[in-house]
Coordinates of C-alpha atoms (C1' of nucleotides) in Angstrom, one line a residue:
Chain A
M262 CA -4.1 -0.7 6.5
P263 CA -2.5 1.2 4.7
E264 CA -3.0 1.9 1.1
L265 CA -4.2 4.9 -1.0
P266 CA -7.3 6.0 0.8
E267 CA -5.5 5.5 4.5
V268 CA -2.8 7.0 4.0
E269 CA -5.0 9.8 2.7
M270 CA -6.1 10.0 6.0
Y271 CA -3.3 10.1 7.4
R272 CA -2.2 13.3 5.1
R273 CA -5.6 15.2 6.3
F274 CA -4.6 14.2 9.8
L275 CA -1.4 15.0 9.7
A276 CA -2.0 18.4 8.0
K277 CA -5.3 19.6 10.7
H278 CA -2.6 18.4 13.5
G279 CA 0.2 20.1 12.5
L280 CA -0.1 23.3 9.5
G281 CA 1.6 25.7 10.7
R282 CA 2.1 24.5 14.2
R283 CA 6.5 24.7 14.6
L284 CA 8.3 21.7 16.1
E285 CA 10.0 22.3 20.0
S286 CA 11.6 18.1 19.9
L287 CA 11.6 15.8 17.2
S288 CA 12.9 12.0 19.2
I289 CA 13.3 8.9 17.2
G290 CA 12.6 5.8 18.5
D291 CA 13.7 2.3 16.6
R292 CA 15.7 3.5 13.7
R293 CA 14.6 0.4 11.8
P294 CA 12.4 2.7 10.0
L295 CA 15.3 5.2 9.5
R296 CA 16.9 2.6 7.0
G297 CA 20.8 4.1 8.1
T298 CA 19.8 7.6 8.0
P299 CA 21.0 8.2 11.4
A300 CA 19.0 10.1 14.0
S301 CA 20.9 13.3 14.1
A302 CA 19.6 14.2 10.3
F303 CA 16.3 14.8 11.9
R304 CA 17.5 18.0 13.4
P305 CA 17.1 21.1 11.7
L306 CA 13.8 20.0 11.7
V307 CA 14.1 22.1 15.1
G308 CA 12.7 25.3 15.9
R309 CA 10.6 24.7 11.8
R310 CA 7.2 24.8 11.1
F311 CA 5.1 23.0 8.9
V312 CA 3.7 24.6 5.8
A313 CA 2.7 21.8 3.2
T314 CA 1.8 18.0 3.3
R315 CA 1.6 15.8 -0.4
R316 CA 1.3 12.4 -1.0
H317 CA 1.8 10.1 -3.6
G318 CA 1.0 6.7 -3.4
K319 CA 1.2 5.1 -0.6
Y320 CA 4.4 8.0 0.4
L321 CA 3.2 11.0 2.6
F322 CA 5.9 14.5 2.9
A323 CA 5.6 17.1 5.3
E324 CA 7.0 19.9 5.0
A325 CA 9.0 21.6 7.7
S326 CA 9.7 25.6 6.3
G327 CA 13.8 25.7 5.1
A328 CA 14.2 22.0 6.1
G329 CA 13.2 19.8 3.6
W330 CA 10.0 17.1 3.4
L331 CA 9.4 13.9 6.1
L332 CA 8.9 11.1 4.3
F333 CA 6.3 8.9 5.7
H334 CA 5.3 5.4 4.6
F335 CA 3.2 3.1 6.4
G336 CA 4.6 -0.6 6.0
M337 CA 1.6 -2.8 6.9
T338 CA 1.2 -1.5 10.9
G339 CA 2.2 2.1 11.1
D340 CA 0.2 4.4 12.0
L341 CA -0.2 8.8 13.3
Q342 CA -1.1 9.0 16.9
R343 CA -2.0 12.1 18.4
F344 CA -0.5 13.3 22.1
D345 CA -0.5 16.1 24.8
E346 CA 1.4 17.4 27.5
D347 CA 1.5 14.3 29.6
S348 CA 0.6 11.5 26.9
E349 CA 3.8 11.2 25.1
P350 CA 4.0 7.7 23.7
R351 CA 6.0 5.3 24.1
G352 CA 7.4 1.8 23.9
S353 CA 8.8 -1.0 21.0
A354 CA 6.4 0.3 18.5
L355 CA 7.6 4.3 18.6
V356 CA 9.7 5.5 15.3
A357 CA 9.3 8.8 15.9
S358 CA 7.5 11.4 18.3
L359 CA 7.3 15.5 17.0
K360 CA 6.9 17.8 19.4
F361 CA 4.8 21.0 18.8
T362 CA 6.2 24.4 20.7
D363 CA 1.7 24.8 21.7
G364 CA 2.1 21.4 23.9
N365 CA 1.1 19.2 21.0
G366 CA 2.6 16.8 19.0
I367 CA 1.9 13.8 16.5
A368 CA 3.9 10.8 16.6
F369 CA 5.4 8.0 14.1
L370 CA 4.1 3.6 15.4
D371 CA 4.7 1.2 13.6
P372 CA 5.1 -2.5 15.2
R373 CA 6.2 -4.6 12.7
K374 CA 8.7 -2.0 11.3
F375 CA 7.8 -2.0 8.0
G376 CA 7.3 1.5 7.7
R377 CA 9.6 4.1 6.8
F378 CA 10.5 7.7 7.8
G379 CA 13.1 9.7 6.6
L380 CA 13.7 13.5 4.9
V381 CA 14.0 14.2 1.4
D382 CA 14.7 17.9 0.0
D383 CA 12.5 17.5 -2.9
P384 CA 9.6 14.3 -3.1
D385 CA 8.8 14.4 -7.0
A386 CA 12.7 14.1 -7.0
F387 CA 11.8 11.5 -4.7
V388 CA 9.0 9.8 -6.5
R389 CA 11.7 9.9 -9.5
R390 CA 14.3 8.0 -8.4
R391 CA 11.9 5.9 -6.5
G392 CA 10.5 4.9 -10.2
L393 CA 7.1 5.4 -8.9
G394 CA 4.3 5.5 -11.1
A395 CA 1.8 8.2 -11.0
D396 CA -0.8 8.3 -7.8
A397 CA -3.5 6.2 -8.8
L398 CA -6.6 9.2 -8.4
D399 CA -4.2 11.4 -10.8
L400 CA -3.6 9.3 -13.4
S401 CA -5.8 10.4 -16.2
R402 CA -8.0 7.8 -18.3
P403 CA -5.7 8.4 -21.8
R404 CA -2.1 8.0 -19.7
F405 CA -3.5 4.9 -18.0
E406 CA -4.7 3.5 -21.6
S407 CA -1.5 4.2 -22.9
L408 CA 0.3 2.3 -19.8
L409 CA -2.5 -0.7 -20.5
R410 CA -1.4 -0.9 -24.0
R411 CA 2.5 -1.6 -23.0
R412 CA 2.0 -4.0 -20.5
R413 CA 1.4 -8.2 -20.0
G414 CA 0.9 -10.2 -17.1
T415 CA -1.6 -10.4 -14.8
V416 CA -4.1 -7.6 -13.8
K417 CA -3.7 -7.8 -10.6
A418 CA 0.6 -7.9 -10.2
L419 CA -0.6 -4.3 -12.9
L420 CA -2.6 -2.8 -9.8
L421 CA -0.5 -3.7 -7.4
N422 CA 2.8 -2.7 -8.9
Q423 CA 4.0 0.8 -7.8
R424 CA 6.2 1.6 -10.5
V425 CA 3.0 1.4 -12.5
I426 CA -0.1 3.0 -10.7
A427 CA 1.1 4.4 -7.4
G428 CA -1.5 3.4 -4.1
V429 CA -3.2 0.6 -4.9
G430 CA -2.9 -2.3 -2.0
N431 CA -3.9 -6.0 -2.3
L432 CA -7.3 -5.0 -0.6
Y433 CA -8.6 -2.2 -2.9
A434 CA -7.3 -3.7 -6.0
D435 CA -9.3 -7.6 -4.7
E436 CA -12.2 -4.3 -4.7
I437 CA -11.6 -2.8 -8.2
L438 CA -11.5 -5.7 -10.1
F439 CA -14.2 -6.5 -8.2
Q440 CA -16.2 -4.1 -9.9
A441 CA -14.9 -4.0 -13.0
G442 CA -15.9 -7.9 -13.5
L443 CA -12.5 -8.9 -13.8
H444 CA -10.9 -12.5 -12.3
P445 CA -7.1 -11.2 -11.0
Q446 CA -5.5 -13.6 -13.0
A447 CA -6.6 -11.7 -16.3
S448 CA -4.0 -11.1 -18.6
V449 CA -3.8 -7.0 -19.5
A450 CA -3.7 -8.2 -23.1
S451 CA -7.1 -9.4 -22.6
L452 CA -8.5 -6.3 -22.2
D453 CA -10.5 -4.8 -25.1
A454 CA -11.3 -1.3 -25.0
R455 CA -15.3 -1.7 -23.0
R456 CA -12.8 -3.5 -20.4
M457 CA -10.3 -0.6 -20.2
A458 CA -12.2 1.8 -19.2
G459 CA -14.5 -0.2 -17.0
L460 CA -10.9 -1.2 -15.0
F461 CA -10.3 2.8 -14.5
T462 CA -13.5 4.3 -14.2
A463 CA -14.2 1.3 -11.3
M464 CA -10.0 2.4 -9.5
K465 CA -11.6 5.7 -9.4
R466 CA -14.7 5.1 -7.6
V467 CA -13.5 3.0 -5.6
L468 CA -10.6 5.1 -4.2
R469 CA -12.9 8.0 -3.6
T470 CA -15.5 6.0 -2.4
A471 CA -13.1 5.2 0.1
I472 CA -11.8 8.2 0.7
D473 CA -15.1 9.5 1.7
R474 CA -15.7 6.5 4.2
G475 CA -12.3 7.5 6.1
G476 CA -10.6 5.2 4.8
D477 CA -12.5 2.7 6.6
T478 CA -12.7 -1.0 4.7
R479 CA -15.5 -1.6 7.6
R480 CA -17.4 1.8 6.4
L481 CA -17.7 1.2 2.7
P482 CA -20.8 0.1 1.5
R483 CA -22.4 -3.3 1.6
S484 CA -22.1 -3.6 -2.0
Y485 CA -18.3 -3.9 -2.0
L486 CA -16.3 -7.2 -1.6
L487 CA -14.3 -6.1 1.2
R488 CA -17.1 -5.9 3.4
H489 CA -17.6 -9.4 2.8
R490 CA -14.7 -10.5 2.2
D491 CA -13.3 -12.0 5.9
D492 CA -16.9 -11.4 6.6
D493 CA -19.6 -14.1 5.3
G494 CA -16.8 -14.5 2.4
R495 CA -19.8 -14.5 0.1
C496 CA -20.7 -11.9 -2.7
P497 CA -22.6 -9.4 -2.0
R498 CA -24.9 -9.9 -5.7
C499 CA -25.2 -13.6 -5.4
R500 CA -24.3 -15.1 -2.5
A501 CA -21.9 -16.8 -4.1
V502 CA -19.0 -18.3 -1.7
L503 CA -16.1 -16.0 -3.0
T504 CA -12.9 -18.0 -4.2
K505 CA -9.5 -17.5 -3.1
V506 CA -6.2 -17.4 -5.4
R507 CA -2.0 -16.8 -5.2
V508 CA -2.1 -13.6 -7.9
A509 CA 1.7 -12.0 -7.6
G510 CA 2.6 -13.4 -4.8
R511 CA -1.0 -12.3 -2.8
T512 CA -3.6 -13.7 -1.9
S513 CA -6.8 -12.7 -3.9
S514 CA -10.3 -13.5 -3.2
Y515 CA -13.1 -12.5 -6.1
C516 CA -16.6 -13.8 -6.6
P517 CA -16.6 -16.9 -9.6
R518 CA -19.4 -16.3 -11.0
H519 CA -18.7 -12.0 -11.5
Q520 CA -15.5 -12.3 -12.3
R521 CA -13.8 -14.1 -15.3
K522 CA -11.3 -14.7 -16.9
P523 CA -12.0 -13.3 -20.5
R524 CA -9.8 -15.3 -23.1
N525 CA -6.7 -13.9 -24.2
R526 CA -7.7 -11.5 -27.9
P527 CA -6.6 -13.5 -30.8
T528 CA -3.1 -11.9 -31.6
L529 CA -3.6 -11.0 -35.6
S530 CA -0.5 -12.8 -37.5
Chain B
dC281 C1' 1.5 -23.6 18.0
dT282 C1' 1.4 -22.1 13.5
dA283 C1' -0.3 -19.7 9.3
dG284 C1' -1.4 -16.0 7.9
dA285 C1' -1.6 -11.1 7.5
dT286 C1' -3.2 -4.7 4.4
dG287 C1' 4.2 -3.6 1.7
dT288 C1' 8.5 -3.3 -0.2
dT289 C1' 12.3 -5.7 -2.2
dA290 C1' 16.1 -8.9 -3.7
dA291 C1' 17.2 -13.1 -5.8
dG292 C1' 17.4 -16.7 -8.9
dG293 C1' 14.0 -18.7 -12.6
dT294 C1' 11.7 -18.2 -17.6
Chain C
dC69 C1' 13.9 -6.4 -20.2
dA70 C1' 9.8 -8.5 -18.6
dC71 C1' 7.4 -10.7 -15.9
dC72 C1' 7.0 -14.6 -12.3
dT73 C1' 7.6 -16.9 -7.6
dT74 C1' 9.7 -16.8 -3.2
dA75 C1' 12.1 -15.6 1.1
dA76 C1' 13.0 -12.0 4.2
dC77 C1' 11.7 -8.4 7.5
dA78 C1' 9.0 -8.2 13.1
dT79 C1' 4.9 -8.9 15.2
dC80 C1' 0.3 -10.2 15.8
dT81 C1' -4.0 -12.6 16.1
dA82 C1' -7.0 -16.3 14.3

DNA sequence: CTAGATGTTAAGGT
DNA sequence: CACCTTAACATCTA
């Protein structure tokens, strides 16, 4: 379920179990997440030590000293798992397995293969080429507001658009809108200064809280929409039955009482 | 058996 | 150009 909070947990996992370790071997399983990169491209990493990790939105990078950065994207079902000498993972979900000289290892698994595994020279250059927006947790309020002022469309589509803000996915977008009291189909142009500020603080609060809770939506506070979306299906504040609509091609869940759609602001003519 | 699922991207339409 | 929806990707689960 990898949105920004989960990917941040993977970053910490990789930092804890990979940093400072030297790669003894790197083997590739299913090649689809490599998107055409030949498996031999990873050869130069062998013998190198991991020295840094970075995250931008839903992308994770790990620097192998002098040999560039490994890139991970988790798609819908990507996962990192640790293994030791006699538990090296195999099977069709395996994308890559990194074995360290101390006998430990980390495997990148992705049953659905929507993820990505690659090698880049420079994460910043990759982010620029991709056209990714600022990381949701890095974005300042003035920057956020100026971004919104020149956007149209629905507020849900805006949150999901990785070229505008990187890291928010379908589930956390719903939570952010719930806490900001905004209808997913509200138009960005309808937001006044107060609602814009509320959206910004809700975004930061939700993402930070999710990270504090280990990136696990089941451990979020009971007052959060996500604890109820697939559970009792009722608003934690008023018990109203949550409504589902399709916005930006994704299922959105919201409380019809707390998230009303503001009328478009009158434009000067 | 079918529908739908947390992500990204291409393609076509407004 | 900005935005919308749909479909596709591959697999699992309700």
